[in-house]
Coordinates of C-alpha atoms in Angstrom, one line a residue:
X13 CA 0.0 0.0 0.0
X14 CA 2.8 2.4 0.7
X15 CA 6.0 1.2 -1.1
X16 CA 5.5 3.6 -4.1
X17 CA 5.0 6.6 -1.8
X18 CA 8.1 5.7 0.2
X19 CA 10.4 5.4 -2.9
X20 CA 8.9 8.5 -4.6
X21 CA 9.7 10.5 -1.4
X22 CA 13.4 9.5 -2.0
X23 CA 13.3 10.3 -5.7
X24 CA 11.8 13.8 -5.0
X25 CA 14.5 14.8 -2.6
X26 CA 16.0 18.3 -3.1
X27 CA 19.4 16.6 -2.6
X28 CA 20.4 15.3 -6.0
X29 CA 22.9 12.6 -5.2
X30 CA 20.7 9.8 -3.7
X31 CA 21.0 6.2 -4.5
X32 CA 17.9 4.2 -3.6
X33 CA 18.2 0.5 -2.7
X34 CA 14.9 -1.3 -2.3
X35 CA 15.0 -4.7 -0.6
X36 CA 12.0 -6.9 -1.3
X37 CA 12.4 -9.4 1.5
X38 CA 10.3 -12.3 0.1
X39 CA 7.0 -10.4 0.1
X40 CA 3.9 -12.4 -0.8
X41 CA 1.7 -9.4 -1.8
X42 CA 2.0 -7.2 -4.8
X43 CA 5.2 -5.4 -3.7
X44 CA 7.5 -7.1 -6.2
X45 CA 5.2 -6.2 -9.1
X46 CA 4.9 -2.6 -8.0
X47 CA 8.6 -2.2 -7.7
X48 CA 9.1 -3.6 -11.2
X49 CA 6.4 -1.7 -12.9
X50 CA 7.2 1.7 -11.3
X51 CA 10.9 1.7 -10.9
X52 CA 12.7 -0.9 -13.0
X53 CA 13.8 1.6 -15.6
X54 CA 15.1 4.2 -13.1
X55 CA 18.9 4.2 -13.0
X56 CA 18.9 5.7 -9.5
X57 CA 17.2 2.6 -8.0
X58 CA 18.6 -0.8 -7.2
X59 CA 15.9 -3.4 -6.7
X60 CA 16.8 -6.6 -4.9
X61 CA 14.3 -9.5 -4.6
X62 CA 15.3 -12.1 -2.0
X63 CA 13.8 -14.8 0.1
X64 CA 12.3 -13.8 3.4
X65 CA 14.9 -13.7 6.2
X66 CA 13.7 -10.8 8.4
X67 CA 14.4 -7.1 8.5
X68 CA 17.9 -7.4 9.9
X69 CA 19.3 -9.4 7.0
X70 CA 17.3 -7.3 4.6
X71 CA 19.0 -4.1 5.8
X72 CA 22.4 -5.9 5.8
X73 CA 21.8 -6.8 2.1
X74 CA 21.2 -3.1 1.4
X75 CA 24.3 -2.0 3.3
X76 CA 26.4 -4.4 1.2
X77 CA 25.3 -2.7 -2.0
X78 CA 25.4 0.9 -0.8
X79 CA 28.1 3.0 -2.6
X80 CA 27.5 6.4 -1.1
X81 CA 29.4 8.2 1.7
X82 CA 26.3 8.1 3.9
X83 CA 23.5 5.7 4.7
X84 CA 19.9 6.5 5.5
X85 CA 17.2 3.9 6.4
X86 CA 13.6 4.3 5.4
X87 CA 10.9 1.8 6.3
X88 CA 8.4 0.9 3.5
X89 CA 5.4 2.2 5.5
X90 CA 7.0 5.6 5.9
X91 CA 8.2 8.6 3.8
X92 CA 10.5 11.6 3.8
X93 CA 10.0 15.3 3.6
X94 CA 11.4 16.8 0.3
X95 CA 14.4 18.4 2.0
X96 CA 15.2 15.6 4.6
X97 CA 18.4 14.3 3.1
X98 CA 19.7 17.8 2.1
X99 CA 19.3 19.1 5.7
X100 CA 20.8 15.9 7.2
X101 CA 23.9 16.1 4.9
X102 CA 24.4 19.8 5.6
X103 CA 24.2 19.1 9.4
X104 CA 26.6 16.2 9.5
X105 CA 29.2 18.0 7.2
X106 CA 28.9 21.4 8.9
X107 CA 30.4 20.1 12.1
X108 CA 32.1 17.0 10.8
X109 CA 29.9 14.8 13.0
X110 CA 29.8 11.0 13.0
X111 CA 26.0 10.8 12.7
X112 CA 23.1 13.2 12.2
X113 CA 19.8 12.8 14.0
X114 CA 16.5 14.5 13.2
X115 CA 13.0 14.6 14.7
X116 CA 10.0 12.9 13.2
X117 CA 6.3 13.1 12.7
X118 CA 4.2 10.2 14.1
X119 CA 1.1 9.8 12.0
X120 CA -1.7 7.7 13.6
X121 CA -4.5 8.3 11.2
X122 CA -6.3 10.5 13.8
X123 CA -3.5 13.0 14.7
X124 CA 0.0 14.0 13.9
X125 CA 2.5 14.1 16.8
X126 CA 5.9 15.9 16.5
X127 CA 8.8 14.4 18.2
X128 CA 12.1 16.4 18.4
X129 CA 15.5 14.8 19.2
X130 CA 16.3 15.3 22.9
X131 CA 20.1 14.8 23.4
X132 CA 22.1 15.4 26.5
X133 CA 25.3 16.8 25.1
X134 CA 27.2 16.2 28.3
X135 CA 26.8 12.5 27.7
X136 CA 28.4 10.3 25.0
X137 CA 26.4 9.2 22.0
X138 CA 26.3 5.6 23.4
X139 CA 25.0 6.9 26.7
X140 CA 22.3 8.9 25.0
X141 CA 21.2 5.8 23.1
X142 CA 21.2 3.5 26.1
X143 CA 19.1 5.8 28.3
X144 CA 16.6 6.1 25.4
X145 CA 17.2 9.7 24.4
X146 CA 18.0 8.5 20.9
X147 CA 15.1 6.6 19.3
X148 CA 16.0 2.9 18.9
X149 CA 15.0 2.6 15.2
X150 CA 17.7 3.2 12.6
X151 CA 15.6 5.7 10.7
X152 CA 15.7 9.5 11.2
X153 CA 19.5 9.2 11.3
X154 CA 22.3 9.7 8.7
X155 CA 25.2 7.3 9.2
X156 CA 28.7 7.5 7.8
X157 CA 29.3 4.5 5.6
X158 CA 33.1 4.5 6.5
X159 CA 32.3 4.0 10.2
X160 CA 30.0 1.0 9.3
X161 CA 32.7 -0.6 7.2
X162 CA 35.7 0.1 9.5
X163 CA 33.9 -1.5 12.5
X164 CA 32.1 -4.3 10.6
X165 CA 28.8 -3.1 11.9
X166 CA 25.6 -5.0 10.9
X167 CA 22.1 -5.8 12.0
X168 CA 21.3 -8.8 14.1
X169 CA 19.0 -11.6 13.0
X170 CA 17.1 -11.4 16.2
X171 CA 13.3 -11.5 15.8
X172 CA 12.8 -8.2 17.8
X173 CA 14.9 -5.2 18.6
X174 CA 17.4 -6.1 15.9
X175 CA 18.2 -2.5 15.4
X176 CA 19.6 -2.2 18.9
X177 CA 22.6 -4.3 18.0
X178 CA 23.4 -2.0 15.0
X179 CA 23.0 1.2 17.1
X180 CA 25.1 -0.1 20.0
X181 CA 28.0 -0.9 17.6
X182 CA 27.7 2.4 15.8
X183 CA 27.3 4.7 18.8
X184 CA 30.2 2.9 20.5
X185 CA 32.4 4.0 17.6
X186 CA 31.2 7.6 17.4
X187 CA 32.2 10.7 19.3
X188 CA 30.0 13.5 17.8
X189 CA 26.4 14.1 17.0
X190 CA 24.7 16.6 14.7
X191 CA 21.1 17.5 15.5
X192 CA 18.5 18.7 13.1
X193 CA 15.7 20.1 15.2
X194 CA 13.0 19.4 12.6
X195 CA 10.6 16.5 12.1
X196 CA 12.0 15.3 8.7
X197 CA 10.9 11.7 8.9
X198 CA 7.2 10.6 8.6
X199 CA 6.5 7.6 10.8
X200 CA 3.1 6.3 9.6
X201 CA 1.7 4.1 12.3
X202 CA -1.7 3.9 10.6
X203 CA -0.2 1.6 8.0
X204 CA 2.1 -0.4 10.3
X205 CA 2.2 -4.1 9.7
X206 CA 3.9 -4.9 13.0
X207 CA 2.1 -6.8 15.7
X208 CA 1.3 -4.5 18.6
X209 CA 0.0 -7.3 20.9
X210 CA 2.1 -8.6 23.7
X211 CA 2.4 -12.2 24.8
X212 CA 4.8 -14.6 26.6
X213 CA 6.7 -15.5 23.4
X214 CA 7.2 -11.8 22.4
X215 CA 8.2 -11.0 25.9
X216 CA 10.8 -13.8 25.8
X217 CA 12.2 -12.5 22.5
X218 CA 12.4 -9.0 24.0
X219 CA 14.5 -10.1 27.0
X220 CA 16.6 -12.4 24.8
X221 CA 17.4 -9.5 22.5
X222 CA 18.2 -7.1 25.4
X223 CA 20.4 -9.7 27.2
X224 CA 22.3 -10.3 24.0
X225 CA 22.8 -6.5 23.5
X226 CA 24.1 -6.3 27.1
X227 CA 26.6 -9.2 26.3
X228 CA 27.6 -7.3 23.1
X229 CA 28.5 -4.3 25.3
X230 CA 30.7 -6.5 27.5
X231 CA 32.6 -7.7 24.4
X232 CA 33.0 -4.3 22.9
X233 CA 34.2 -2.3 25.9
X234 CA 37.7 -3.0 27.3
X235 CA 37.8 -0.5 30.2
X236 CA 36.2 -2.4 33.1
X237 CA 35.2 0.7 35.1
X238 CA 33.6 2.2 32.0
X239 CA 31.9 -1.1 31.2
X240 CA 30.3 -1.4 34.7
X241 CA 29.0 2.2 34.4
X242 CA 27.5 1.5 31.0
X243 CA 25.9 -1.8 32.1
X244 CA 24.3 0.0 35.0
X245 CA 22.8 2.4 32.5
X246 CA 21.6 -0.5 30.4
X247 CA 19.6 -1.9 33.3
X248 CA 17.5 1.3 32.9
X249 CA 17.0 0.3 29.2
X250 CA 15.9 -3.2 30.2
X251 CA 13.4 -1.6 32.7
X252 CA 11.9 0.8 30.2
X253 CA 11.8 -1.5 27.1
X254 CA 11.5 -4.9 28.7
X255 CA 9.2 -4.1 31.6
X256 CA 7.4 -0.7 31.3
X257 CA 6.5 -1.2 27.6
X258 CA 5.0 -4.7 28.0
X259 CA 3.0 -3.5 31.0
X260 CA 1.7 -0.6 29.1
X261 CA 0.6 -3.1 26.4
X262 CA -1.5 -5.0 28.9
X263 CA 1.0 -7.8 29.5
X264 CA 0.9 -9.4 33.0
X265 CA 3.5 -12.1 32.6
X266 CA 5.2 -13.3 35.8
X267 CA 8.5 -12.8 34.0
X268 CA 8.1 -9.1 34.3
X269 CA 8.0 -9.3 38.1
X270 CA 11.0 -11.7 38.1
X271 CA 13.1 -9.3 36.0
X272 CA 12.0 -6.3 38.1
X273 CA 13.2 -8.2 41.2
X274 CA 16.6 -8.9 39.5
X275 CA 17.0 -5.2 38.7
X276 CA 16.1 -4.3 42.3
X277 CA 18.8 -6.6 43.5
X278 CA 21.2 -5.0 41.1
X279 CA 20.5 -1.6 42.7
X280 CA 18.3 -0.1 40.0
X281 CA 16.7 2.2 42.6
X282 CA 20.1 4.0 43.1
X283 CA 20.5 4.6 39.3
X284 CA 20.9 8.4 38.8
X285 CA 19.1 8.2 35.4
X286 CA 15.8 7.3 37.1
X287 CA 13.3 9.9 38.2
X288 CA 11.2 9.7 41.5
X289 CA 8.1 8.5 39.6
X290 CA 10.0 5.5 38.0
X291 CA 11.4 4.5 41.4
X292 CA 7.9 4.5 42.9
X293 CA 6.7 2.3 40.0
X294 CA 9.5 -0.2 40.5
X295 CA 8.7 -0.5 44.2
X296 CA 5.0 -0.9 43.4
X297 CA 5.5 -3.6 40.9
X298 CA 7.7 -5.5 43.4
X299 CA 4.6 -5.5 45.6
X300 CA 2.3 -6.7 42.9
X301 CA 0.5 -5.7 39.6
X302 CA -2.4 -4.1 41.4
X303 CA -0.1 -1.8 43.3
X304 CA 1.7 -1.0 40.0
X305 CA -1.5 -0.1 38.3
X306 CA -2.5 2.1 41.2
X307 CA 0.8 3.9 41.2
X308 CA 0.5 4.7 37.5
X309 CA -2.9 6.3 38.1
X310 CA -1.7 8.3 41.1
X311 CA 1.4 9.5 39.2
X312 CA -0.7 10.6 36.2
X313 CA -3.1 12.4 38.5
X314 CA -0.2 14.2 40.2
X315 CA 1.2 15.3 36.8
X316 CA -2.1 16.8 35.8
X317 CA -2.4 18.6 39.1
X318 CA 1.1 20.0 38.7
X319 CA 0.4 21.0 35.1

């Protein structure tokens, strides 16, 4: 439904030096035919048809073919503003940064929400990613191809959060960020084909992916003191993505309480990246789901009163 819109948004860029690589990852709908009929004669587009192996391997296939100085990822459901690439290239080159990050528009079909990048410039790029100041997805970012090649960076084949592995590797190798304080990427949730429901299998995949990412950090970082600091930060990521997100999706799996207890034992309550409200929710979940639900309602009520 959206592949032609996505690719046309690339072809209509004000920046004139774009190479478009479309990876058809074994689709069973009309995507392959649409790519062929609309774009097969366009010299600026490379179309790859492959068997279905998941989004991680699809992106890796694109990376292997990319010949430009920079790489930008676009999901098939989404599209770009006309000046997106131009502004991203200008931003990264103006300060010789390792990566450029922009804001995005979230389109739900009912409303449009504008999300701006919120970076703590006193922290490293890796720290900003781990504490969730940098959106996990690879889109709305302009990456340097040279950094990807020099560090053998690629996407994981994990079923979920595969982009986290790419970002951890990339931001571990970067020192500087360029910020474009504009919503240049259009994230269309109204057409999203991803499953939003949460169940035990998906929860297991989430924790499997997060634990593997934590192990990756252990293998990447040689300084033990710095590693312990970063791993403590990563516990906050596990809390937010592995526990808070499933709870907000209605999941009541016992594994959430077990993981919460583990983080309590690891001293998560003392983590300086947590606010008072998050600390209260951790304690409430330790007491039971009912207490957690009550704490969320009380916190939201307090926020409204303060506002």
